[in-house]
Amino acid sequence: MHIAVLISGGVDSAVTVHQLVEQGHDLHLFYIRIGMDNGEGDCSAEEDIEMCRLIARRYGLPFDVVSLHQEYWDNVMQYALDTVRQGLTPNPDMMCNKMIKFGYFERRWGHEFDLTATGHYATTIQQDGLKWLGTAVDPVKDQTDFLAQITKAQLDHLIFPIGELPKSEVRRIALETNMPNARRKDSQGICFLGKINYNDFIRRHLGERPGPIVEIETGKKLGEHRGFWFHTIGQRKGLGLSGGPWFVVKKNVADNVIYVSNGYDTEKQYGKTLHLAEMHFITKDPWPEECVNIPIVFKNRHSPDFLPATITRTDHREYVVNSQVPVQGIAPGQFGVIYDADARICYGSGIITGRNIVV
């Protein structure tokens, strides 16, 4: 098959290329380039691109660097800024996959190929004549929570060749085949932003707005923050408070107040109920007739843990997830990602609405 492969310079996409070559497919490699928000190039991207060129050269494959700079900043990062400005917690990686990798790239380049492949840790499952997004073999590396906003049309054109492999096997293949990046560390941070400091990015665009940090139980002012948009529900680090640990448990956007609670076991940082709006199902709604106390598992953040729960659709076409276990840091604006009870199929995701955000 004629396959477009999105590569990043990392070991996962390199092994993706190797696996597809071994299977006899005809590949064309692509690197999506995004410059920095000040209009300058991203220096860290040069090393990535050179690594991609080495991989392409090794297998004798065509390789192109394509730019989606403006599209990225107009869509993904503008979404992030708009979200934090409201006191909510965004998920830029999820929007990046939906809008950029499998959105603009597919429309401009990917549609010319039979399929598009990436190095995501995910799988696809054929069931009931339909293609579903499946979880990876390696639960620690599973990335379906970053893919839970893609569309059926996008999924139908995607494959994830390393989703059936544990990370240790991916590393082993890279070392055994003498990949130039076999020992390269995994990338961290937001999709495409490389080594950029997220708080510096927010500060450049939204500035600072000092306000009080208040202990929620006593109403006592403990310190000052530089702007509510630098903090998220469940956050522990970066508060600058002594006598911790302190956790952010509530935000008052209107009055610019951050509320915190003390201790690892403080009940204020836990909850069992998630209210989800704008529910998006990837392949189709698995419960079109009735959705009341359906057993599922879910994630409310990137984690290897699939949390057991039930899901119910309300009269307003919103959904309520009732977790069987206490959930730390339920952050409004983030996505609740919904799976079948066996953690096999990722059905989709909805936006967590706020009971702990005052606007």
Short mmCIF file of C-alpha atoms in Angstrom, two decimals:
data_model
loop_
_atom_site.label_atom_id
_atom_site.label_comp_id
_atom_site.label_asym_id
_atom_site.label_seq_id
_atom_site.Cartn_x
_atom_site.Cartn_y
_atom_site.Cartn_z
CA MET A 1 0.00 0.00 0.00
CA HIS A 2 1.02 3.61 -0.60
CA ILE A 3 1.31 5.08 2.92
CA ALA A 4 2.13 8.55 4.22
CA VAL A 5 4.12 8.32 7.45
CA LEU A 6 4.26 11.22 9.89
CA ILE A 7 7.65 11.11 11.59
CA SER A 8 9.11 13.23 14.35
CA GLY A 9 12.74 12.23 14.68
CA GLY A 10 11.94 10.07 17.68
CA VAL A 11 12.42 6.34 18.11
CA ASP A 12 8.69 5.51 17.92
CA SER A 13 8.16 6.92 14.43
CA ALA A 14 11.49 5.44 13.27
CA VAL A 15 10.39 1.94 14.29
CA THR A 16 7.01 2.66 12.65
CA VAL A 17 8.88 3.21 9.38
CA HIS A 18 10.93 0.04 9.89
CA GLN A 19 7.85 -2.09 10.55
CA LEU A 20 6.06 -0.83 7.45
CA VAL A 21 9.13 -1.31 5.24
CA GLU A 22 9.44 -4.88 6.53
CA GLN A 23 5.80 -5.43 5.55
CA GLY A 24 6.57 -4.32 2.01
CA HIS A 25 4.62 -1.06 1.87
CA ASP A 26 5.45 1.91 -0.35
CA LEU A 27 6.17 4.83 2.01
CA HIS A 28 6.52 8.59 1.81
CA LEU A 29 7.78 10.29 4.98
CA PHE A 30 6.57 13.69 6.21
CA TYR A 31 7.68 16.00 9.00
CA ILE A 32 5.24 18.74 10.01
CA ARG A 33 7.12 21.90 10.83
CA ILE A 34 5.81 24.51 13.26
CA GLY A 35 7.76 27.69 14.01
CA MET A 36 7.68 29.52 17.33
CA ASP A 37 4.92 32.00 18.22
CA ASN A 38 7.27 34.95 17.66
CA GLY A 39 7.64 34.00 14.02
CA GLU A 40 11.14 32.59 14.41
CA GLY A 41 12.16 29.06 13.56
CA ASP A 42 12.36 26.40 16.23
CA CYS A 43 16.03 25.47 16.72
CA SER A 44 15.13 22.14 18.32
CA ALA A 45 13.32 21.16 15.10
CA GLU A 46 16.56 21.18 13.10
CA GLU A 47 17.92 18.17 15.00
CA ASP A 48 14.58 16.37 14.56
CA ILE A 49 14.55 17.04 10.81
CA GLU A 50 18.14 15.85 10.40
CA MET A 51 17.23 12.63 12.24
CA CYS A 52 14.24 12.17 9.91
CA ARG A 53 16.50 12.64 6.89
CA LEU A 54 18.83 9.94 8.20
CA ILE A 55 15.90 7.52 8.54
CA ALA A 56 14.62 8.36 5.04
CA ARG A 57 18.10 7.95 3.55
CA ARG A 58 18.62 4.64 5.32
CA TYR A 59 15.50 3.12 3.75
CA GLY A 60 15.71 5.01 0.45
CA LEU A 61 12.38 6.76 1.01
CA PRO A 62 11.09 10.15 -0.16
CA PHE A 63 10.93 12.72 2.64
CA ASP A 64 9.30 16.14 2.80
CA VAL A 65 9.14 18.84 5.44
CA VAL A 66 5.71 20.50 5.30
CA SER A 67 4.69 23.63 7.16
CA LEU A 68 1.45 24.12 9.05
CA HIS A 69 2.74 27.00 11.15
CA GLN A 70 -0.16 29.42 10.75
CA GLU A 71 -2.79 26.72 11.01
CA TYR A 72 -1.27 25.51 14.27
CA TRP A 73 -1.16 28.91 15.94
CA ASP A 74 -4.59 29.94 14.62
CA ASN A 75 -6.26 26.76 15.81
CA VAL A 76 -4.41 24.77 18.47
CA MET A 77 -2.67 27.47 20.46
CA GLN A 78 -5.49 29.99 20.08
CA TYR A 79 -7.77 27.32 21.53
CA ALA A 80 -5.30 26.87 24.42
CA LEU A 81 -5.16 30.62 25.12
CA ASP A 82 -8.94 31.02 24.93
CA THR A 83 -9.39 28.09 27.32
CA VAL A 84 -6.93 29.22 30.00
CA ARG A 85 -8.31 32.77 29.78
CA GLN A 86 -11.62 31.32 30.99
CA GLY A 87 -9.88 29.65 33.94
CA LEU A 88 -10.14 26.21 32.32
CA THR A 89 -7.48 23.60 31.53
CA PRO A 90 -6.88 22.94 27.81
CA ASN A 91 -5.57 19.84 26.07
CA PRO A 92 -3.53 21.15 23.10
CA ASP A 93 -2.25 17.67 22.18
CA MET A 94 -5.78 16.46 21.55
CA MET A 95 -6.58 19.48 19.36
CA CYS A 96 -3.24 19.11 17.57
CA ASN A 97 -4.09 15.57 16.50
CA LYS A 98 -7.61 16.47 15.40
CA MET A 99 -6.87 19.78 13.68
CA ILE A 100 -3.29 19.52 12.44
CA LYS A 101 -1.91 15.99 12.04
CA PHE A 102 -5.17 14.42 10.91
CA GLY A 103 -6.91 17.61 9.82
CA TYR A 104 -4.92 20.02 7.68
CA PHE A 105 -2.21 17.48 6.85
CA GLU A 106 -4.76 14.94 5.66
CA ARG A 107 -6.61 17.46 3.50
CA ARG A 108 -3.46 18.79 1.84
CA TRP A 109 -1.19 15.75 1.58
CA GLY A 110 -2.47 12.63 3.31
CA HIS A 111 -5.56 12.16 1.12
CA GLU A 112 -3.30 11.25 -1.82
CA PHE A 113 -2.26 8.04 -0.03
CA ASP A 114 -4.06 4.82 0.85
CA LEU A 115 -3.38 5.36 4.55
CA THR A 116 -1.55 7.62 6.97
CA ALA A 117 0.63 6.04 9.67
CA THR A 118 1.99 7.52 12.89
CA GLY A 119 4.04 6.34 15.85
CA HIS A 120 1.18 6.72 18.32
CA TYR A 121 0.69 3.97 20.88
CA ALA A 122 -2.82 2.96 19.80
CA THR A 123 -4.48 0.30 17.68
CA THR A 124 -7.50 -0.07 15.44
CA ILE A 125 -10.16 -2.74 15.90
CA GLN A 126 -12.62 -4.06 13.31
CA GLN A 127 -15.93 -4.84 14.99
CA ASP A 128 -19.49 -4.97 13.68
CA GLY A 129 -18.20 -3.95 10.26
CA LEU A 130 -16.75 -0.72 11.65
CA LYS A 131 -13.27 0.54 12.52
CA TRP A 132 -12.81 1.54 16.17
CA LEU A 133 -9.94 3.21 18.02
CA GLY A 134 -8.32 0.55 20.19
CA THR A 135 -5.98 0.87 23.14
CA ALA A 136 -2.29 0.01 22.94
CA VAL A 137 -0.77 -3.21 24.27
CA ASP A 138 1.43 -1.12 26.59
CA PRO A 139 -0.93 0.65 29.04
CA VAL A 140 1.83 2.95 30.30
CA LYS A 141 2.44 4.30 26.78
CA ASP A 142 -1.19 4.20 25.58
CA GLN A 143 -2.02 7.47 23.77
CA THR A 144 -5.66 6.95 22.89
CA ASP A 145 -6.57 9.75 25.30
CA PHE A 146 -4.76 12.14 22.94
CA LEU A 147 -6.73 10.76 19.96
CA ALA A 148 -10.22 10.82 21.46
CA GLN A 149 -11.42 13.84 19.46
CA ILE A 150 -10.58 12.55 15.98
CA THR A 151 -13.42 11.80 13.56
CA LYS A 152 -14.55 8.53 12.01
CA ALA A 153 -13.28 9.70 8.59
CA GLN A 154 -9.87 10.45 10.09
CA LEU A 155 -9.68 7.10 11.91
CA ASP A 156 -10.68 5.21 8.76
CA HIS A 157 -7.52 6.57 7.07
CA LEU A 158 -5.13 5.85 9.97
CA ILE A 159 -2.91 3.01 11.11
CA PHE A 160 -0.71 2.76 14.21
CA PRO A 161 1.96 0.12 13.45
CA ILE A 162 3.62 0.05 16.90
CA GLY A 163 0.43 -0.04 18.96
CA GLU A 164 0.73 -3.82 19.30
CA LEU A 165 4.24 -3.53 20.76
CA PRO A 166 5.36 -2.68 24.30
CA LYS A 167 7.80 0.23 24.50
CA SER A 168 10.59 -2.14 25.51
CA GLU A 169 10.15 -4.02 22.23
CA VAL A 170 10.20 -0.77 20.24
CA ARG A 171 13.52 0.13 21.88
CA ARG A 172 14.84 -3.38 21.23
CA ILE A 173 14.00 -3.17 17.52
CA ALA A 174 15.64 0.25 17.28
CA LEU A 175 18.84 -1.02 18.92
CA GLU A 176 18.89 -4.29 16.98
CA THR A 177 18.54 -2.45 13.66
CA ASN A 178 21.06 0.24 14.64
CA MET A 179 18.65 3.13 14.31
CA PRO A 180 20.51 6.46 14.60
CA ASN A 181 18.03 7.55 17.29
CA ALA A 182 17.81 4.21 19.13
CA ARG A 183 18.97 5.73 22.42
CA ARG A 184 17.30 9.09 21.99
CA LYS A 185 15.08 10.15 24.87
CA ASP A 186 11.33 10.42 24.36
CA SER A 187 10.10 13.94 23.69
CA GLN A 188 8.18 15.71 26.43
CA GLY A 189 5.79 18.64 26.47
CA ILE A 190 3.03 19.88 24.25
CA CYS A 191 2.67 18.68 20.67
CA PHE A 192 5.16 20.53 18.38
CA LEU A 193 6.24 23.04 21.03
CA GLY A 194 9.53 21.30 21.70
CA LYS A 195 11.52 22.93 24.48
CA ILE A 196 9.28 25.96 24.89
CA ASN A 197 8.33 26.81 28.49
CA TYR A 198 4.54 26.68 28.68
CA ASN A 199 4.27 29.32 31.42
CA ASP A 200 6.51 31.67 29.43
CA PHE A 201 4.24 31.18 26.43
CA ILE A 202 1.14 31.98 28.50
CA ARG A 203 2.86 35.00 30.07
CA ARG A 204 3.81 36.42 26.65
CA HIS A 205 0.21 36.27 25.45
CA LEU A 206 -1.86 36.87 28.59
CA GLY A 207 0.60 38.68 30.83
CA GLU A 208 0.36 38.54 34.62
CA ARG A 209 -2.50 39.38 36.97
CA PRO A 210 -1.46 38.94 40.62
CA GLY A 211 -4.09 37.72 43.06
CA PRO A 212 -4.43 35.93 46.40
CA ILE A 213 -3.86 32.25 47.14
CA VAL A 214 -6.39 31.34 49.84
CA GLU A 215 -6.77 28.26 52.04
CA ILE A 216 -10.27 27.06 51.22
CA GLU A 217 -11.06 25.70 54.70
CA THR A 218 -10.09 28.83 56.64
CA GLY A 219 -10.26 31.70 54.15
CA LYS A 220 -6.71 32.65 55.15
CA LYS A 221 -4.51 34.29 52.52
CA LEU A 222 -1.31 32.23 52.16
CA GLY A 223 0.44 34.03 49.31
CA GLU A 224 0.03 35.46 45.83
CA HIS A 225 -0.19 33.97 42.37
CA ARG A 226 0.76 35.69 39.10
CA GLY A 227 -2.48 34.94 37.31
CA PHE A 228 -5.14 32.24 37.63
CA TRP A 229 -4.31 31.08 34.09
CA PHE A 230 -0.99 29.66 35.30
CA HIS A 231 -2.76 27.17 37.56
CA THR A 232 -4.99 24.14 37.10
CA ILE A 233 -7.23 22.15 39.42
CA GLY A 234 -5.19 19.40 41.07
CA GLN A 235 -1.88 21.22 40.65
CA ARG A 236 0.69 20.84 43.44
CA LYS A 237 3.99 22.24 42.15
CA GLY A 238 4.72 25.88 41.40
CA LEU A 239 2.61 27.49 44.12
CA GLY A 240 5.54 28.76 46.17
CA LEU A 241 3.92 27.91 49.50
CA SER A 242 5.66 26.49 52.55
CA GLY A 243 4.25 23.76 54.81
CA GLY A 244 2.92 21.74 51.90
CA PRO A 245 1.91 19.83 50.01
CA TRP A 246 -0.76 22.27 48.82
CA PHE A 247 -3.17 21.45 46.01
CA VAL A 248 -5.23 23.83 43.89
CA VAL A 249 -8.86 22.81 44.52
CA LYS A 250 -10.88 25.77 43.20
CA LYS A 251 -10.53 28.94 41.13
CA ASN A 252 -12.59 32.14 41.26
CA VAL A 253 -11.96 33.69 37.87
CA ALA A 254 -14.14 36.74 38.52
CA ASP A 255 -12.21 37.71 41.66
CA ASN A 256 -8.86 36.25 40.52
CA VAL A 257 -8.56 33.96 43.56
CA ILE A 258 -6.84 30.57 43.73
CA TYR A 259 -8.07 28.27 46.52
CA VAL A 260 -5.79 25.56 47.93
CA SER A 261 -6.04 22.73 50.43
CA ASN A 262 -3.27 21.10 52.44
CA GLY A 263 -2.11 17.48 52.49
CA TYR A 264 -1.87 14.52 50.12
CA ASP A 265 -5.09 13.07 51.54
CA THR A 266 -7.19 16.24 51.46
CA GLU A 267 -10.65 15.28 50.26
CA LYS A 268 -10.97 18.65 48.50
CA GLN A 269 -8.72 17.49 45.65
CA TYR A 270 -10.81 14.39 44.96
CA GLY A 271 -14.19 13.79 43.41
CA LYS A 272 -16.20 10.91 41.98
CA THR A 273 -18.51 12.70 39.53
CA LEU A 274 -17.56 14.15 36.14
CA HIS A 275 -20.05 16.14 34.09
CA LEU A 276 -19.24 15.96 30.39
CA ALA A 277 -20.51 18.33 27.70
CA GLU A 278 -20.10 18.33 23.91
CA MET A 279 -19.65 14.56 23.87
CA HIS A 280 -17.83 13.39 20.75
CA PHE A 281 -18.02 9.75 19.66
CA ILE A 282 -15.35 8.69 17.17
CA THR A 283 -16.94 5.82 15.27
CA LYS A 284 -20.53 6.05 16.48
CA ASP A 285 -22.60 6.46 19.65
CA PRO A 286 -22.39 3.04 21.35
CA TRP A 287 -25.60 3.72 23.31
CA PRO A 288 -28.02 5.38 20.86
CA GLU A 289 -31.19 4.14 22.56
CA GLU A 290 -30.56 4.40 26.27
CA CYS A 291 -27.53 5.31 28.34
CA VAL A 292 -28.16 4.81 32.06
CA ASN A 293 -25.48 3.49 34.42
CA ILE A 294 -23.53 1.79 31.62
CA PRO A 295 -20.29 0.21 32.92
CA ILE A 296 -17.21 1.86 31.40
CA VAL A 297 -13.65 2.85 32.24
CA PHE A 298 -12.36 6.37 31.69
CA LYS A 299 -9.41 8.75 31.95
CA ASN A 300 -9.51 12.40 32.98
CA ARG A 301 -5.80 12.98 32.32
CA HIS A 302 -2.91 11.22 30.55
CA SER A 303 -2.25 8.21 32.74
CA PRO A 304 -1.76 4.43 32.48
CA ASP A 305 -4.80 3.97 34.72
CA PHE A 306 -8.26 3.23 33.34
CA LEU A 307 -10.72 4.12 36.10
CA PRO A 308 -13.91 2.02 36.52
CA ALA A 309 -17.18 3.94 36.41
CA THR A 310 -20.69 4.13 34.99
CA ILE A 311 -21.97 6.65 32.47
CA THR A 312 -25.46 8.13 32.14
CA ARG A 313 -26.87 10.50 29.52
CA THR A 314 -28.97 13.31 30.98
CA ASP A 315 -32.02 14.94 29.44
CA HIS A 316 -29.81 17.69 28.04
CA ARG A 317 -27.68 15.34 25.97
CA GLU A 318 -24.87 15.77 28.46
CA TYR A 319 -23.28 12.87 30.27
CA VAL A 320 -22.46 12.13 33.89
CA VAL A 321 -19.62 9.77 34.78
CA ASN A 322 -19.76 8.27 38.27
CA SER A 323 -16.37 6.86 39.20
CA GLN A 324 -16.03 3.86 41.51
CA VAL A 325 -12.81 5.33 42.91
CA PRO A 326 -11.89 8.86 44.04
CA VAL A 327 -10.46 10.90 41.16
CA GLN A 328 -7.71 13.41 41.81
CA GLY A 329 -7.67 16.82 40.11
CA ILE A 330 -10.87 16.87 38.03
CA ALA A 331 -9.99 19.91 35.92
CA PRO A 332 -12.79 21.68 34.01
CA GLY A 333 -11.86 22.20 30.37
CA GLN A 334 -9.99 18.94 30.18
CA PHE A 335 -11.52 15.93 28.44
CA GLY A 336 -13.10 12.90 30.02
CA VAL A 337 -12.13 10.02 27.72
CA ILE A 338 -14.58 7.11 27.60
CA TYR A 339 -13.74 3.44 26.97
CA ASP A 340 -15.65 0.16 27.05
CA ALA A 341 -15.54 -1.71 30.37
CA ASP A 342 -12.64 -3.87 29.17
CA ALA A 343 -10.48 -0.84 28.26
CA ARG A 344 -10.29 -2.20 24.73
CA ILE A 345 -12.10 0.42 22.65
CA CYS A 346 -11.90 4.20 23.04
CA TYR A 347 -15.39 5.49 22.23
CA GLY A 348 -14.63 9.21 22.41
CA SER A 349 -14.56 12.11 24.84
CA GLY A 350 -16.45 15.03 26.34
CA ILE A 351 -15.35 18.29 27.95
CA ILE A 352 -15.35 18.28 31.74
CA THR A 353 -17.60 21.10 32.97
CA GLY A 354 -16.75 23.02 36.10
CA ARG A 355 -18.18 22.67 39.56
CA ASN A 356 -14.98 24.14 40.98
CA ILE A 357 -14.58 27.14 38.68
CA VAL A 358 -16.38 30.38 39.54
CA VAL A 359 -16.71 32.77 36.63
#
